[in-house]
Amino acid sequence: MKKLLLTLSVVILCINCEQKPQRYFAESAEIETLKSGIKSYETGDWDKWKSHFSDTAKIYVNSLKPVTAEKRAEDLKGMTSAMASYGFNHDKEYVEMVLDKEGETWVYYWATHTGTFAATNKELAVPVHLAVQFVNGKIVEEHVYYDGTSMYAEFAAIAAAEDAVETTTEVTED
């Protein structure tokens, strides 16, 4: 009886010690691809930025409605053209790759995005989260989450100031 209990205990111990595949990674080719894309964004190399995406990639920016990489690049160009400087705080970024229970490969990125508006010299800092799905080394889906309230308010203030100047100029010319 003791041998049976001992044998059963060893079998249970072996089953419980079975190695499960690693699901979380601090280093991977996908993480390096995402970091390369972030660097391309920060330097304004839009062709290289787009090269990280599949042709059918869907990008969700605080929305349930996706845009293409081409449309997202246009939007980012417009935003960054108003900035004297912009980029992520790499000293306090966090990135990890996860193989989820469906076998999908996702890279998660958290960092603070800072930018200084050229027109007002106002600096904003906004926490950002990216959830990026990879298939065969390319981004097929990206979810971008941030609170854009302060950024949108600054763009509105700049537009209002430009409108006021235009109105003043029109009145002065008449």
mmCIF file of C-alpha atoms in Angstrom:
data_model
loop_
_atom_site.group_PDB
_atom_site.id
_atom_site.type_symbol
_atom_site.label_atom_id
_atom_site.label_comp_id
_atom_site.label_asym_id
_atom_site.label_seq_id
_atom_site.Cartn_x
_atom_site.Cartn_y
_atom_site.Cartn_z
ATOM 1 C CA MET A 1 0.000 0.000 0.000
ATOM 2 C CA LYS A 2 2.855 2.357 0.857
ATOM 3 C CA LYS A 3 4.460 1.638 -2.531
ATOM 4 C CA LEU A 4 1.179 2.373 -4.285
ATOM 5 C CA LEU A 5 0.773 5.705 -2.464
ATOM 6 C CA LEU A 6 4.397 6.608 -3.125
ATOM 7 C CA THR A 7 4.096 5.716 -6.814
ATOM 8 C CA LEU A 8 0.828 7.661 -7.111
ATOM 9 C CA SER A 9 2.422 10.687 -5.408
ATOM 10 C CA VAL A 10 5.382 10.605 -7.811
ATOM 11 C CA VAL A 11 3.054 10.376 -10.820
ATOM 12 C CA ILE A 12 0.947 13.313 -9.575
ATOM 13 C CA LEU A 13 4.095 15.322 -8.893
ATOM 14 C CA CYS A 14 5.415 14.631 -12.405
ATOM 15 C CA ILE A 15 2.114 15.615 -14.001
ATOM 16 C CA ASN A 16 2.028 18.882 -12.027
ATOM 17 C CA CYS A 17 5.631 19.658 -12.929
ATOM 18 C CA GLU A 18 4.943 19.315 -16.653
ATOM 19 C CA GLN A 19 6.489 22.303 -18.414
ATOM 20 C CA LYS A 20 3.943 24.641 -19.942
ATOM 21 C CA PRO A 21 5.013 26.646 -22.946
ATOM 22 C CA GLN A 22 6.267 30.148 -22.251
ATOM 23 C CA ARG A 23 3.578 32.734 -23.012
ATOM 24 C CA TYR A 24 5.136 36.049 -21.896
ATOM 25 C CA PHE A 25 8.285 37.541 -23.388
ATOM 26 C CA ALA A 26 10.367 40.643 -22.672
ATOM 27 C CA GLU A 27 12.363 40.164 -25.885
ATOM 28 C CA SER A 28 11.216 39.050 -29.321
ATOM 29 C CA ALA A 29 11.427 39.917 -33.008
ATOM 30 C CA GLU A 30 7.908 41.350 -32.751
ATOM 31 C CA ILE A 31 8.938 43.677 -29.917
ATOM 32 C CA GLU A 32 11.873 44.870 -32.011
ATOM 33 C CA THR A 33 9.546 45.466 -34.970
ATOM 34 C CA LEU A 34 7.222 47.549 -32.790
ATOM 35 C CA LYS A 35 10.153 49.548 -31.409
ATOM 36 C CA SER A 36 11.404 50.134 -34.960
ATOM 37 C CA GLY A 37 7.952 51.396 -35.903
ATOM 38 C CA ILE A 38 7.927 53.755 -32.937
ATOM 39 C CA LYS A 39 11.351 55.072 -33.937
ATOM 40 C CA SER A 40 10.100 55.569 -37.507
ATOM 41 C CA TYR A 41 7.131 57.524 -36.115
ATOM 42 C CA GLU A 42 9.434 59.679 -33.987
ATOM 43 C CA THR A 43 11.690 60.492 -36.961
ATOM 44 C CA GLY A 44 8.827 60.963 -39.418
ATOM 45 C CA ASP A 45 9.959 58.107 -41.670
ATOM 46 C CA TRP A 46 6.414 57.247 -42.764
ATOM 47 C CA ASP A 47 7.370 54.739 -45.469
ATOM 48 C CA LYS A 48 9.373 52.710 -42.974
ATOM 49 C CA TRP A 49 6.572 53.093 -40.392
ATOM 50 C CA LYS A 50 4.021 51.696 -42.879
ATOM 51 C CA SER A 51 6.370 48.844 -43.862
ATOM 52 C CA HIS A 52 5.739 47.178 -40.485
ATOM 53 C CA PHE A 53 2.051 46.668 -41.307
ATOM 54 C CA SER A 54 0.428 44.011 -43.491
ATOM 55 C CA ASP A 55 -1.485 45.265 -46.531
ATOM 56 C CA THR A 56 -4.781 44.500 -44.798
ATOM 57 C CA ALA A 57 -3.869 45.810 -41.324
ATOM 58 C CA LYS A 58 -6.615 47.396 -39.268
ATOM 59 C CA ILE A 59 -5.771 50.199 -36.842
ATOM 60 C CA TYR A 60 -8.241 51.200 -34.138
ATOM 61 C CA VAL A 61 -7.539 54.591 -32.554
ATOM 62 C CA ASN A 62 -9.795 55.019 -29.520
ATOM 63 C CA SER A 63 -12.512 53.601 -31.745
ATOM 64 C CA LEU A 64 -14.325 50.479 -32.859
ATOM 65 C CA LYS A 65 -13.959 51.638 -36.475
ATOM 66 C CA PRO A 66 -10.630 50.674 -38.064
ATOM 67 C CA VAL A 67 -8.492 52.739 -40.422
ATOM 68 C CA THR A 68 -5.768 51.602 -42.806
ATOM 69 C CA ALA A 69 -2.065 52.151 -42.180
ATOM 70 C CA GLU A 70 -2.116 54.698 -45.025
ATOM 71 C CA LYS A 71 -4.927 56.714 -43.373
ATOM 72 C CA ARG A 72 -3.261 56.472 -39.964
ATOM 73 C CA ALA A 73 0.019 57.741 -41.440
ATOM 74 C CA GLU A 74 -1.841 60.737 -42.947
ATOM 75 C CA ASP A 75 -3.437 61.502 -39.572
ATOM 76 C CA LEU A 76 -0.102 61.209 -37.758
ATOM 77 C CA LYS A 77 1.609 63.475 -40.312
ATOM 78 C CA GLY A 78 -1.061 66.106 -39.707
ATOM 79 C CA MET A 79 -0.687 65.875 -35.942
ATOM 80 C CA THR A 80 3.105 65.879 -35.899
ATOM 81 C CA SER A 81 3.337 68.767 -38.377
ATOM 82 C CA ALA A 82 1.898 70.984 -35.637
ATOM 83 C CA MET A 83 4.559 69.865 -33.172
ATOM 84 C CA ALA A 84 7.967 71.410 -32.604
ATOM 85 C CA SER A 85 9.000 68.122 -30.983
ATOM 86 C CA TYR A 86 7.305 64.849 -30.104
ATOM 87 C CA GLY A 87 8.036 61.307 -29.031
ATOM 88 C CA PHE A 88 7.775 58.716 -26.294
ATOM 89 C CA ASN A 89 9.550 58.675 -22.939
ATOM 90 C CA HIS A 90 11.668 55.549 -23.442
ATOM 91 C CA ASP A 91 13.067 55.660 -19.906
ATOM 92 C CA LYS A 92 9.664 54.722 -18.517
ATOM 93 C CA GLU A 93 8.210 52.547 -21.252
ATOM 94 C CA TYR A 94 7.031 48.990 -20.756
ATOM 95 C CA VAL A 95 6.703 46.422 -23.528
ATOM 96 C CA GLU A 96 5.919 42.702 -23.549
ATOM 97 C CA MET A 97 4.892 40.047 -26.038
ATOM 98 C CA VAL A 98 2.162 37.575 -25.177
ATOM 99 C CA LEU A 99 1.101 34.372 -26.881
ATOM 100 C CA ASP A 100 -2.557 34.283 -25.906
ATOM 101 C CA LYS A 101 -4.720 31.213 -25.326
ATOM 102 C CA GLU A 102 -5.893 31.299 -28.974
ATOM 103 C CA GLY A 103 -2.279 31.152 -30.144
ATOM 104 C CA GLU A 104 -2.268 34.781 -31.322
ATOM 105 C CA THR A 105 0.860 36.909 -30.916
ATOM 106 C CA TRP A 106 0.295 40.305 -29.288
ATOM 107 C CA VAL A 107 2.754 42.975 -28.205
ATOM 108 C CA TYR A 108 1.615 45.410 -25.520
ATOM 109 C CA TYR A 109 3.277 48.801 -25.111
ATOM 110 C CA TRP A 110 2.784 51.414 -22.404
ATOM 111 C CA ALA A 111 4.566 54.776 -22.390
ATOM 112 C CA THR A 112 4.074 58.503 -22.055
ATOM 113 C CA HIS A 113 3.949 60.487 -25.273
ATOM 114 C CA THR A 114 5.213 64.051 -25.013
ATOM 115 C CA GLY A 115 4.940 66.804 -27.540
ATOM 116 C CA THR A 116 5.479 70.552 -27.780
ATOM 117 C CA PHE A 117 3.128 72.518 -30.016
ATOM 118 C CA ALA A 118 5.018 74.786 -32.408
ATOM 119 C CA ALA A 119 2.380 77.562 -32.375
ATOM 120 C CA THR A 120 2.064 77.892 -28.587
ATOM 121 C CA ASN A 121 5.188 76.207 -27.207
ATOM 122 C CA LYS A 122 2.821 74.282 -24.913
ATOM 123 C CA GLU A 123 4.046 70.846 -23.887
ATOM 124 C CA LEU A 124 1.667 67.973 -23.290
ATOM 125 C CA ALA A 125 2.299 64.538 -21.797
ATOM 126 C CA VAL A 126 -0.235 61.799 -22.533
ATOM 127 C CA PRO A 127 -0.116 58.160 -21.384
ATOM 128 C CA VAL A 128 -0.506 55.783 -24.345
ATOM 129 C CA HIS A 129 -1.243 52.066 -24.600
ATOM 130 C CA LEU A 130 -0.757 50.037 -27.781
ATOM 131 C CA ALA A 131 -2.039 46.499 -28.287
ATOM 132 C CA VAL A 132 -0.515 45.140 -31.489
ATOM 133 C CA GLN A 133 -1.217 41.779 -33.123
ATOM 134 C CA PHE A 134 1.428 40.176 -35.336
ATOM 135 C CA VAL A 135 1.133 37.465 -37.968
ATOM 136 C CA ASN A 136 4.245 36.322 -39.844
ATOM 137 C CA GLY A 137 6.261 39.280 -38.533
ATOM 138 C CA LYS A 138 3.812 41.957 -39.713
ATOM 139 C CA ILE A 139 1.281 44.024 -37.772
ATOM 140 C CA VAL A 140 -2.232 42.929 -38.735
ATOM 141 C CA GLU A 141 -4.146 44.756 -36.026
ATOM 142 C CA GLU A 142 -3.309 47.661 -33.750
ATOM 143 C CA HIS A 143 -5.336 49.240 -30.976
ATOM 144 C CA VAL A 144 -4.206 52.691 -29.795
ATOM 145 C CA TYR A 145 -5.607 54.014 -26.524
ATOM 146 C CA TYR A 146 -5.021 57.439 -24.992
ATOM 147 C CA ASP A 147 -6.944 60.330 -23.483
ATOM 148 C CA GLY A 148 -6.697 62.987 -26.170
ATOM 149 C CA THR A 149 -8.728 65.623 -24.316
ATOM 150 C CA SER A 150 -5.813 67.977 -23.636
ATOM 151 C CA MET A 151 -4.371 67.510 -27.124
ATOM 152 C CA TYR A 152 -7.707 68.166 -28.843
ATOM 153 C CA ALA A 153 -8.248 71.240 -26.662
ATOM 154 C CA GLU A 154 -4.851 72.616 -27.696
ATOM 155 C CA PHE A 155 -5.579 72.013 -31.391
ATOM 156 C CA ALA A 156 -8.936 73.802 -30.935
ATOM 157 C CA ALA A 157 -7.231 76.751 -29.201
ATOM 158 C CA ILE A 158 -4.683 77.028 -32.026
ATOM 159 C CA ALA A 159 -7.463 76.899 -34.650
ATOM 160 C CA ALA A 160 -9.459 79.553 -32.761
ATOM 161 C CA ALA A 161 -6.390 81.811 -32.575
ATOM 162 C CA GLU A 162 -5.775 81.349 -36.320
ATOM 163 C CA ASP A 163 -9.428 82.155 -37.065
ATOM 164 C CA ALA A 164 -9.212 85.292 -34.930
ATOM 165 C CA VAL A 165 -6.126 86.436 -36.851
ATOM 166 C CA GLU A 166 -7.880 85.758 -40.182
ATOM 167 C CA THR A 167 -10.975 87.660 -39.060
ATOM 168 C CA THR A 168 -8.869 90.593 -37.849
ATOM 169 C CA THR A 169 -6.909 90.612 -41.108
ATOM 170 C CA GLU A 170 -10.135 90.567 -43.193
ATOM 171 C CA VAL A 171 -11.655 93.427 -41.171
ATOM 172 C CA THR A 172 -8.435 95.471 -41.397
ATOM 173 C CA GLU A 173 -8.237 94.976 -45.181
ATOM 174 C CA ASP A 174 -11.841 96.175 -45.724
#
